[in-house]
Short mmCIF file of N, CA, C and O in Angstrom, two decimals:
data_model
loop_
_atom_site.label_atom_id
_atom_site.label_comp_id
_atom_site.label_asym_id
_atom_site.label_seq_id
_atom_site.Cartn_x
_atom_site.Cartn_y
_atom_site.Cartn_z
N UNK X 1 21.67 147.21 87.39
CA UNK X 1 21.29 146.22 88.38
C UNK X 1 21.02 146.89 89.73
O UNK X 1 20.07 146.58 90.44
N UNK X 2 21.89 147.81 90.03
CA UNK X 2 21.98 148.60 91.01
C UNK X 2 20.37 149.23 91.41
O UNK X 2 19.77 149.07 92.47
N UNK X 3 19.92 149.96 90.25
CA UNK X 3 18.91 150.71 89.74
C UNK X 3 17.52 149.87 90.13
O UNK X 3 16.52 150.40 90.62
N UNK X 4 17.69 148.27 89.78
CA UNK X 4 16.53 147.73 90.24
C UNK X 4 16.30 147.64 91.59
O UNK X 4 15.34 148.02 92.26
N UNK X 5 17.58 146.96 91.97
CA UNK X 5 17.83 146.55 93.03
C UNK X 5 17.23 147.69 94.53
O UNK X 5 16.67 147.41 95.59
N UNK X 6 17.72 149.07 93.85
CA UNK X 6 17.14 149.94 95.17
C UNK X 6 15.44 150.25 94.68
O UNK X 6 14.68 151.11 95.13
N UNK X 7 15.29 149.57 93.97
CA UNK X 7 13.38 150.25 93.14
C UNK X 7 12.81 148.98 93.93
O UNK X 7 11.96 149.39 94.72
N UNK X 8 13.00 147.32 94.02
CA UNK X 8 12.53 146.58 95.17
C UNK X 8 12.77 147.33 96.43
O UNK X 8 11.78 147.88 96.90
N UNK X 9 13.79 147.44 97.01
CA UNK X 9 14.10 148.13 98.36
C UNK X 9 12.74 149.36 98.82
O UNK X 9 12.04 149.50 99.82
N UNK X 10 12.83 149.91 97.80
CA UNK X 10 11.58 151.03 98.02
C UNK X 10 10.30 150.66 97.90
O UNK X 10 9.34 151.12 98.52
N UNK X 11 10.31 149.64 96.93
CA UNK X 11 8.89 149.09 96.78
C UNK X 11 8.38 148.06 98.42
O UNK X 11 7.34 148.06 99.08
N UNK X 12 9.25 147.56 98.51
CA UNK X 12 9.50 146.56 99.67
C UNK X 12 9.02 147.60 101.32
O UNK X 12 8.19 147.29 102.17
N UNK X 13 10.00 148.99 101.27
CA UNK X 13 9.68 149.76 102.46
C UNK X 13 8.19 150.35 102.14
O UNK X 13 7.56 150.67 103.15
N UNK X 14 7.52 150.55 100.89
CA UNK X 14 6.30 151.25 100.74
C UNK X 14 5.59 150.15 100.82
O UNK X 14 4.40 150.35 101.09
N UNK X 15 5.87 149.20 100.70
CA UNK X 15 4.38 148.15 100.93
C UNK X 15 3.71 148.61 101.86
O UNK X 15 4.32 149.25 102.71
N UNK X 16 2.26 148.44 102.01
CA UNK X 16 1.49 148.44 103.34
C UNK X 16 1.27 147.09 103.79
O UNK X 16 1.37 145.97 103.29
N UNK X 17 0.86 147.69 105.17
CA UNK X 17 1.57 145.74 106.33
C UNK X 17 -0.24 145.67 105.71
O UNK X 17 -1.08 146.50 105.37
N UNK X 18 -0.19 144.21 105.83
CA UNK X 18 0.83 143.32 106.33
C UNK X 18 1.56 142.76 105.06
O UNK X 18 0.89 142.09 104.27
N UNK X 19 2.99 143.00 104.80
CA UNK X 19 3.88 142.78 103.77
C UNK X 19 4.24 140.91 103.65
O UNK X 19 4.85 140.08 104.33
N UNK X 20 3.57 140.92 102.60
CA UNK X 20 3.33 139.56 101.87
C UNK X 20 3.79 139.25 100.86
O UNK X 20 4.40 140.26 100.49
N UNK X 21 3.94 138.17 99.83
CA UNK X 21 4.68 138.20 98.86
C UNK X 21 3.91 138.58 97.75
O UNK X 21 4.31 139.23 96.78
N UNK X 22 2.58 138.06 97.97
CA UNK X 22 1.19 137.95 97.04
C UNK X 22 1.15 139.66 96.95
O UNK X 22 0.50 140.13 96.02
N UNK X 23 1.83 140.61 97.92
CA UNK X 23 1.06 141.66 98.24
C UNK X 23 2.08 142.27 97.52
O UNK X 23 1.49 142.93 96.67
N UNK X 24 3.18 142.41 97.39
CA UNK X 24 4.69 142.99 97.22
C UNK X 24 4.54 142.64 95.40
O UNK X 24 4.89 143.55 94.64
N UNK X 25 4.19 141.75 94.98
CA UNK X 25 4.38 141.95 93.55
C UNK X 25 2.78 142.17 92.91
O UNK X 25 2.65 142.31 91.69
N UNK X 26 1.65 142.20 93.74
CA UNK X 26 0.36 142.89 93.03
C UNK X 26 0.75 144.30 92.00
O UNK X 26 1.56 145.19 92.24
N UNK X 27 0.29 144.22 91.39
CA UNK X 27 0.43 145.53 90.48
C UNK X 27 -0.81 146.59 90.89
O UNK X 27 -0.61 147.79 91.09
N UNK X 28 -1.83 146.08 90.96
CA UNK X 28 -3.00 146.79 91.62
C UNK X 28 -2.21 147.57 92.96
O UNK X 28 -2.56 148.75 92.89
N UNK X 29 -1.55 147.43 93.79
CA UNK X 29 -1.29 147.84 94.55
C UNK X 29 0.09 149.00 94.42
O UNK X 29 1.09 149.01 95.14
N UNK X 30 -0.24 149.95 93.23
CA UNK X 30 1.11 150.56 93.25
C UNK X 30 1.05 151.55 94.06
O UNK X 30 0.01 152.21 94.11
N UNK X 31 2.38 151.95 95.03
CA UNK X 31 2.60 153.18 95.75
C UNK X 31 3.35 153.51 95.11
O UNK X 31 4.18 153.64 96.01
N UNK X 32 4.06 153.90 93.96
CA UNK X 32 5.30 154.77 93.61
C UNK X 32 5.14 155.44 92.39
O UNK X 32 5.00 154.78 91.36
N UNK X 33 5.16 156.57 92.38
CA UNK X 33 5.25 157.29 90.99
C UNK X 33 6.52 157.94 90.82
O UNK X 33 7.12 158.89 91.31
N UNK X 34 6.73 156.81 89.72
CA UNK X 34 8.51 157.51 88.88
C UNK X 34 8.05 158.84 87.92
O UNK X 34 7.16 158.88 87.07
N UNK X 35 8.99 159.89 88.36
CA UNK X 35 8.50 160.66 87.38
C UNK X 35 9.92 160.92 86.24
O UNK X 35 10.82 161.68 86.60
N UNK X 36 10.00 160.14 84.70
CA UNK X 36 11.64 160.16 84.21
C UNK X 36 11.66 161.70 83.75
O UNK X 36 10.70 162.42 83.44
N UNK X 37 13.25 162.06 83.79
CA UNK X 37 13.76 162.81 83.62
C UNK X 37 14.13 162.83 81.93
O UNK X 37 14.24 161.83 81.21
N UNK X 38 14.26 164.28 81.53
CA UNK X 38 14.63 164.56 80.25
C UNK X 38 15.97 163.00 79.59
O UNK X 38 15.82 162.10 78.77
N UNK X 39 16.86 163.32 80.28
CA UNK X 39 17.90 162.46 80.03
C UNK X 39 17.27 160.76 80.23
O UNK X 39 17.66 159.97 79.38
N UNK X 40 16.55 160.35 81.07
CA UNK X 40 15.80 159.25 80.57
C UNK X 40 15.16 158.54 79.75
O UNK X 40 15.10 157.37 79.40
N UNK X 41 14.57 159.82 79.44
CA UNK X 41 13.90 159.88 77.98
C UNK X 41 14.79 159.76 76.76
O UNK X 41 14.48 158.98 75.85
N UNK X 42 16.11 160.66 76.69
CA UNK X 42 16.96 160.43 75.49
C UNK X 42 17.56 158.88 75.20
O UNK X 42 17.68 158.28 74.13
N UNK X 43 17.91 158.45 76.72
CA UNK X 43 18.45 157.52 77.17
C UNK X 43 17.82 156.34 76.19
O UNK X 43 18.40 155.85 75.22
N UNK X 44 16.49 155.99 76.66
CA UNK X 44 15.84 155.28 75.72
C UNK X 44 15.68 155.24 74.80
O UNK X 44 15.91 154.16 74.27
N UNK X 45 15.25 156.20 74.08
CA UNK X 45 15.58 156.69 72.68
C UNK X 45 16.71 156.15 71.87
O UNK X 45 16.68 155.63 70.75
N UNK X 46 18.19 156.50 73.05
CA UNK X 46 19.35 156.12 72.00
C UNK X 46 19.45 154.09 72.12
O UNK X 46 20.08 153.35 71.37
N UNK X 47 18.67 153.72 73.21
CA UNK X 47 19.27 152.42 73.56
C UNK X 47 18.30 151.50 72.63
O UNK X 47 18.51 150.30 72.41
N UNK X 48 17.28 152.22 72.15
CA UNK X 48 16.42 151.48 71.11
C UNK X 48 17.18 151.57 69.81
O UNK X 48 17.14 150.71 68.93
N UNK X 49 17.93 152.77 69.77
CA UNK X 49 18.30 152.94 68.29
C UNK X 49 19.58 152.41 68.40
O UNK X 49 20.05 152.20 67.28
N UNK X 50 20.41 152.09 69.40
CA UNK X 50 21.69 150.89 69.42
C UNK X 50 21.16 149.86 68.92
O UNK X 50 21.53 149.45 67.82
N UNK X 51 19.92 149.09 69.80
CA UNK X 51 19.36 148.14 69.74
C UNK X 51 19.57 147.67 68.03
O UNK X 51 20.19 146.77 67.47
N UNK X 52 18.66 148.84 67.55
CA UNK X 52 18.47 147.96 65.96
C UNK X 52 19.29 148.21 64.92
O UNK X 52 19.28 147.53 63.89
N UNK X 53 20.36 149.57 65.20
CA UNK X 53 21.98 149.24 64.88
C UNK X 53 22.20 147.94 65.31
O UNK X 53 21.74 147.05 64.58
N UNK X 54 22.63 147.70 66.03
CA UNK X 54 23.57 146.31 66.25
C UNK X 54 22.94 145.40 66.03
O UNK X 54 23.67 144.41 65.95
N UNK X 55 21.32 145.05 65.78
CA UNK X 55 21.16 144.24 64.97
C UNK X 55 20.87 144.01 63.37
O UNK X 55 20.73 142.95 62.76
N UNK X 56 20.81 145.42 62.90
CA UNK X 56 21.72 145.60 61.46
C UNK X 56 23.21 145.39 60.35
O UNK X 56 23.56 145.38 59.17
N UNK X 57 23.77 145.21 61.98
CA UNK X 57 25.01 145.70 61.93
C UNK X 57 25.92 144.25 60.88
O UNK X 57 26.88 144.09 60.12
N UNK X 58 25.13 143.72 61.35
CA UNK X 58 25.59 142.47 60.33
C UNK X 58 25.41 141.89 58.97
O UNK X 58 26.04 141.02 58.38
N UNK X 59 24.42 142.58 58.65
CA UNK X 59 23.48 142.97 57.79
C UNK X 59 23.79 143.68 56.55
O UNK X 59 23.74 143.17 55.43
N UNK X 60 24.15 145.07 56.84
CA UNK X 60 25.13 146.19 55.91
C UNK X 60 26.49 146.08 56.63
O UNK X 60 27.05 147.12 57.00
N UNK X 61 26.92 145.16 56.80
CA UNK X 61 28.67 145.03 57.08
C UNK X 61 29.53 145.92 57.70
O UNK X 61 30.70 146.13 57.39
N UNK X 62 28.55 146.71 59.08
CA UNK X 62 29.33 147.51 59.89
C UNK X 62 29.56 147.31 60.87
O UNK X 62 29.51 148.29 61.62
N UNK X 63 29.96 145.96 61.51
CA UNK X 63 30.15 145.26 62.71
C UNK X 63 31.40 145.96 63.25
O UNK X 63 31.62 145.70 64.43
N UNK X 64 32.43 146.95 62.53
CA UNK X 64 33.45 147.55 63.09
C UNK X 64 33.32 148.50 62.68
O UNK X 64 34.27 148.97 62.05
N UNK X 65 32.27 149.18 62.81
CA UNK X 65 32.11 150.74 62.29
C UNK X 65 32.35 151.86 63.25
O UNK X 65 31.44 152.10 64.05
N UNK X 66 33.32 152.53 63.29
CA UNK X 66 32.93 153.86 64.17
C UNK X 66 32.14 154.33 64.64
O UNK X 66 32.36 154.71 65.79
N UNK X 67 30.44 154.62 63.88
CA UNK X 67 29.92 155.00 64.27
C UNK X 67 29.15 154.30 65.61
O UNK X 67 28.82 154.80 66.69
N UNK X 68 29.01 153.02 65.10
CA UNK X 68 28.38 152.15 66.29
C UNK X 68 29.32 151.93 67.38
O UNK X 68 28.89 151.88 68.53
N UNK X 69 30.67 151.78 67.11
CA UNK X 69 31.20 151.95 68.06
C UNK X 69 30.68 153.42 69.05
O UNK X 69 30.32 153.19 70.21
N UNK X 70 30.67 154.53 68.66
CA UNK X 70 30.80 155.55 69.05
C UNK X 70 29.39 155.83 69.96
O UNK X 70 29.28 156.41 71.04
N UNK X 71 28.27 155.15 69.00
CA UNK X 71 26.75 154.96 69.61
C UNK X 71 27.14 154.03 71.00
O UNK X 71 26.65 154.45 72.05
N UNK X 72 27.91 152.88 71.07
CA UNK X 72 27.93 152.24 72.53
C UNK X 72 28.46 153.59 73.24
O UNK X 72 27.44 154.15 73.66
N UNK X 73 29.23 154.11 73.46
CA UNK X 73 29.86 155.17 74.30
C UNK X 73 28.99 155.61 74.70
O UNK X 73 28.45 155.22 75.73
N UNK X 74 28.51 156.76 73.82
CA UNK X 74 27.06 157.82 73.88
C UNK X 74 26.11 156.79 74.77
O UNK X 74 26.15 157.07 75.97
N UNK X 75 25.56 156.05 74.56
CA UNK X 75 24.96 154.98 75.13
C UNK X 75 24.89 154.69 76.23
O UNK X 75 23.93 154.92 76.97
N UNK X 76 26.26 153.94 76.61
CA UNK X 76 26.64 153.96 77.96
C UNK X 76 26.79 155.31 79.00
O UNK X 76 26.58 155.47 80.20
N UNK X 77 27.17 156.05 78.08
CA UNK X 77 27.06 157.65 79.33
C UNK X 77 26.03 158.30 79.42
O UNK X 77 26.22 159.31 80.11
N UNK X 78 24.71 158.18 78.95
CA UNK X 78 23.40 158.34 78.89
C UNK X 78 22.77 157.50 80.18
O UNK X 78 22.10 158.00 81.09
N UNK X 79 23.18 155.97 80.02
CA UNK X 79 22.46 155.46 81.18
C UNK X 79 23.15 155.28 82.33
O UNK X 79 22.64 154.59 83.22
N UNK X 80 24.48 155.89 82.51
CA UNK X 80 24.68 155.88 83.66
C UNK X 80 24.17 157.30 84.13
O UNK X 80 23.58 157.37 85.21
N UNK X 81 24.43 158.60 83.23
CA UNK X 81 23.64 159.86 83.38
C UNK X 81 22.45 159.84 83.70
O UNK X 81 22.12 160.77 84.44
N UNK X 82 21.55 159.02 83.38
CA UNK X 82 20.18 158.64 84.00
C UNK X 82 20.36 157.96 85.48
O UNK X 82 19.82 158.57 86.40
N UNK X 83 20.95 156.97 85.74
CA UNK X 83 20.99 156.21 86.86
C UNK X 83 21.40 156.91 87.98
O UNK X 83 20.84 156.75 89.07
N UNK X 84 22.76 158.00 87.74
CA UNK X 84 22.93 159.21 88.91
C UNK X 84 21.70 159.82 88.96
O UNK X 84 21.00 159.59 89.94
N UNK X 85 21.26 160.61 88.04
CA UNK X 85 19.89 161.56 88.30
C UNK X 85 18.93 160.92 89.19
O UNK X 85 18.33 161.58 90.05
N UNK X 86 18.74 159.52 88.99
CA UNK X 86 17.71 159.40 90.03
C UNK X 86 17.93 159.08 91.17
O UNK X 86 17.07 159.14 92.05
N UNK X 87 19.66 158.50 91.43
CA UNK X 87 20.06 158.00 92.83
C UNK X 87 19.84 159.73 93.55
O UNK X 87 19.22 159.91 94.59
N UNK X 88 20.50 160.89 92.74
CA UNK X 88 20.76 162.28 93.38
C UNK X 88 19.48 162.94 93.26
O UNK X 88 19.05 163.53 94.25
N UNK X 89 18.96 162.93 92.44
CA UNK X 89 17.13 163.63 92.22
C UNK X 89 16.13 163.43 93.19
O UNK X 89 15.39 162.46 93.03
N UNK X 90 15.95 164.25 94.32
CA UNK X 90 15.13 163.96 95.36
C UNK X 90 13.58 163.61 94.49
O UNK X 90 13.23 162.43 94.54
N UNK X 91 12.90 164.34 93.91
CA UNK X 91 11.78 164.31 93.11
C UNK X 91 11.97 163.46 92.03
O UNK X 91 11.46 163.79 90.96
N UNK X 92 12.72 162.25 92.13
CA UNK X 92 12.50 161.10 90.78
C UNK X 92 11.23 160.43 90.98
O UNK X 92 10.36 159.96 90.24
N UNK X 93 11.40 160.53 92.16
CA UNK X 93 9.61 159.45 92.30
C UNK X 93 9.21 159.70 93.90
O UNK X 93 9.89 160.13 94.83
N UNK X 94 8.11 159.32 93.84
CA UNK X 94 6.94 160.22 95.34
C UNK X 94 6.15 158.72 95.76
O UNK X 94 5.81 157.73 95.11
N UNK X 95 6.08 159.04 96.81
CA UNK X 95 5.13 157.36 97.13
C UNK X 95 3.80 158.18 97.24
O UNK X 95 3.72 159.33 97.68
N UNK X 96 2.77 157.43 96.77
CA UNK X 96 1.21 157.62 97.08
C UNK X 96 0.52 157.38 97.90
O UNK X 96 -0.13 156.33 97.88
N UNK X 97 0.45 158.05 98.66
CA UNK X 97 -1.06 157.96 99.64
C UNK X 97 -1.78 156.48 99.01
O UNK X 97 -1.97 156.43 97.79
N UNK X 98 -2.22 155.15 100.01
CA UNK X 98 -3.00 154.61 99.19
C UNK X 98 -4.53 155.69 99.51
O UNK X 98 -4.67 156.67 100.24
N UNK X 99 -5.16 155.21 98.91
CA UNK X 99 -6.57 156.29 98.69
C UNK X 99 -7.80 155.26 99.48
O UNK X 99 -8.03 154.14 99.05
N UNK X 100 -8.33 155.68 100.37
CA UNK X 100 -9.08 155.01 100.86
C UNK X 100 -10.44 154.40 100.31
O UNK X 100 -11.08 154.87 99.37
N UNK X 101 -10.77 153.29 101.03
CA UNK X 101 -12.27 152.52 100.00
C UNK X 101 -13.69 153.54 100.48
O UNK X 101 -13.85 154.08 101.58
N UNK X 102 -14.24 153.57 99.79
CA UNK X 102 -15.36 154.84 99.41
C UNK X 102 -16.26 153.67 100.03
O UNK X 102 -15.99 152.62 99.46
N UNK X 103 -17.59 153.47 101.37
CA UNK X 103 -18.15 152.51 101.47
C UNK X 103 -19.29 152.42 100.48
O UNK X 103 -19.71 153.48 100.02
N UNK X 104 -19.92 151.13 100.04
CA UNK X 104 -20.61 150.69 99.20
C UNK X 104 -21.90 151.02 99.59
O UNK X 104 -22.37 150.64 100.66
N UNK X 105 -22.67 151.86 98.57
CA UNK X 105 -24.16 152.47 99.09
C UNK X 105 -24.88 151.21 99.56
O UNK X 105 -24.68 150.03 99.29
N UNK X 106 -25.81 151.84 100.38
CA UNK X 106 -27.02 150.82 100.98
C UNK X 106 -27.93 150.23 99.96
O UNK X 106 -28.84 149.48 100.30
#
């Protein structure tokens, strides 16, 4: 929550004025390039493959299995390992120059 919460904050300080609401959630208008980290990448990886464990899990009758237990752990210390990296990672993400309009030939 934390994680979103400061990605508005940044999105919010990179807007260009005049900062609007119409303007703040355009997608056309992105300034920010996230660039994820190795551990982001695993991160997802394992939280997809919790994902369809635990909704197996009921399925082949391992709703108290070790291993899935053991996958939440791994899990959870992955995305908080991601969530430090980018609070501490100066280079997680770069704001963009917007790029100026090229005028329209005569």
């Amino acid at each position: 929550m934390g994680l979103i919460c400061a990605g508005m904050i940044v999105r919010y300080r990179t807007c260009p004025p005049p900062r609007t609401f119409a303007r703040y959630i355009d997608p056309s208008r992105v300034n920010i390039q996230v660039t994820a980290s190795t551990i982001s990448k695993v991160n997802t990886a394992l939280q997809m493959s919790l994902l369809w464990m635990s909704m197996a899990a009921p399925v082949f009758h391992f709703l108290e299995h070790d291993v899935l237990r053991a996958m939440w752990m791994v899990t959870a210390s992955t995305t908080t390992l991601s969530a430090l990296g980018y609070i501490v990672k100066r280079n997680a993400f770069r704001v963009i120059a917007p790029t100026p309009k090229k005028p329209s030939p005569p």
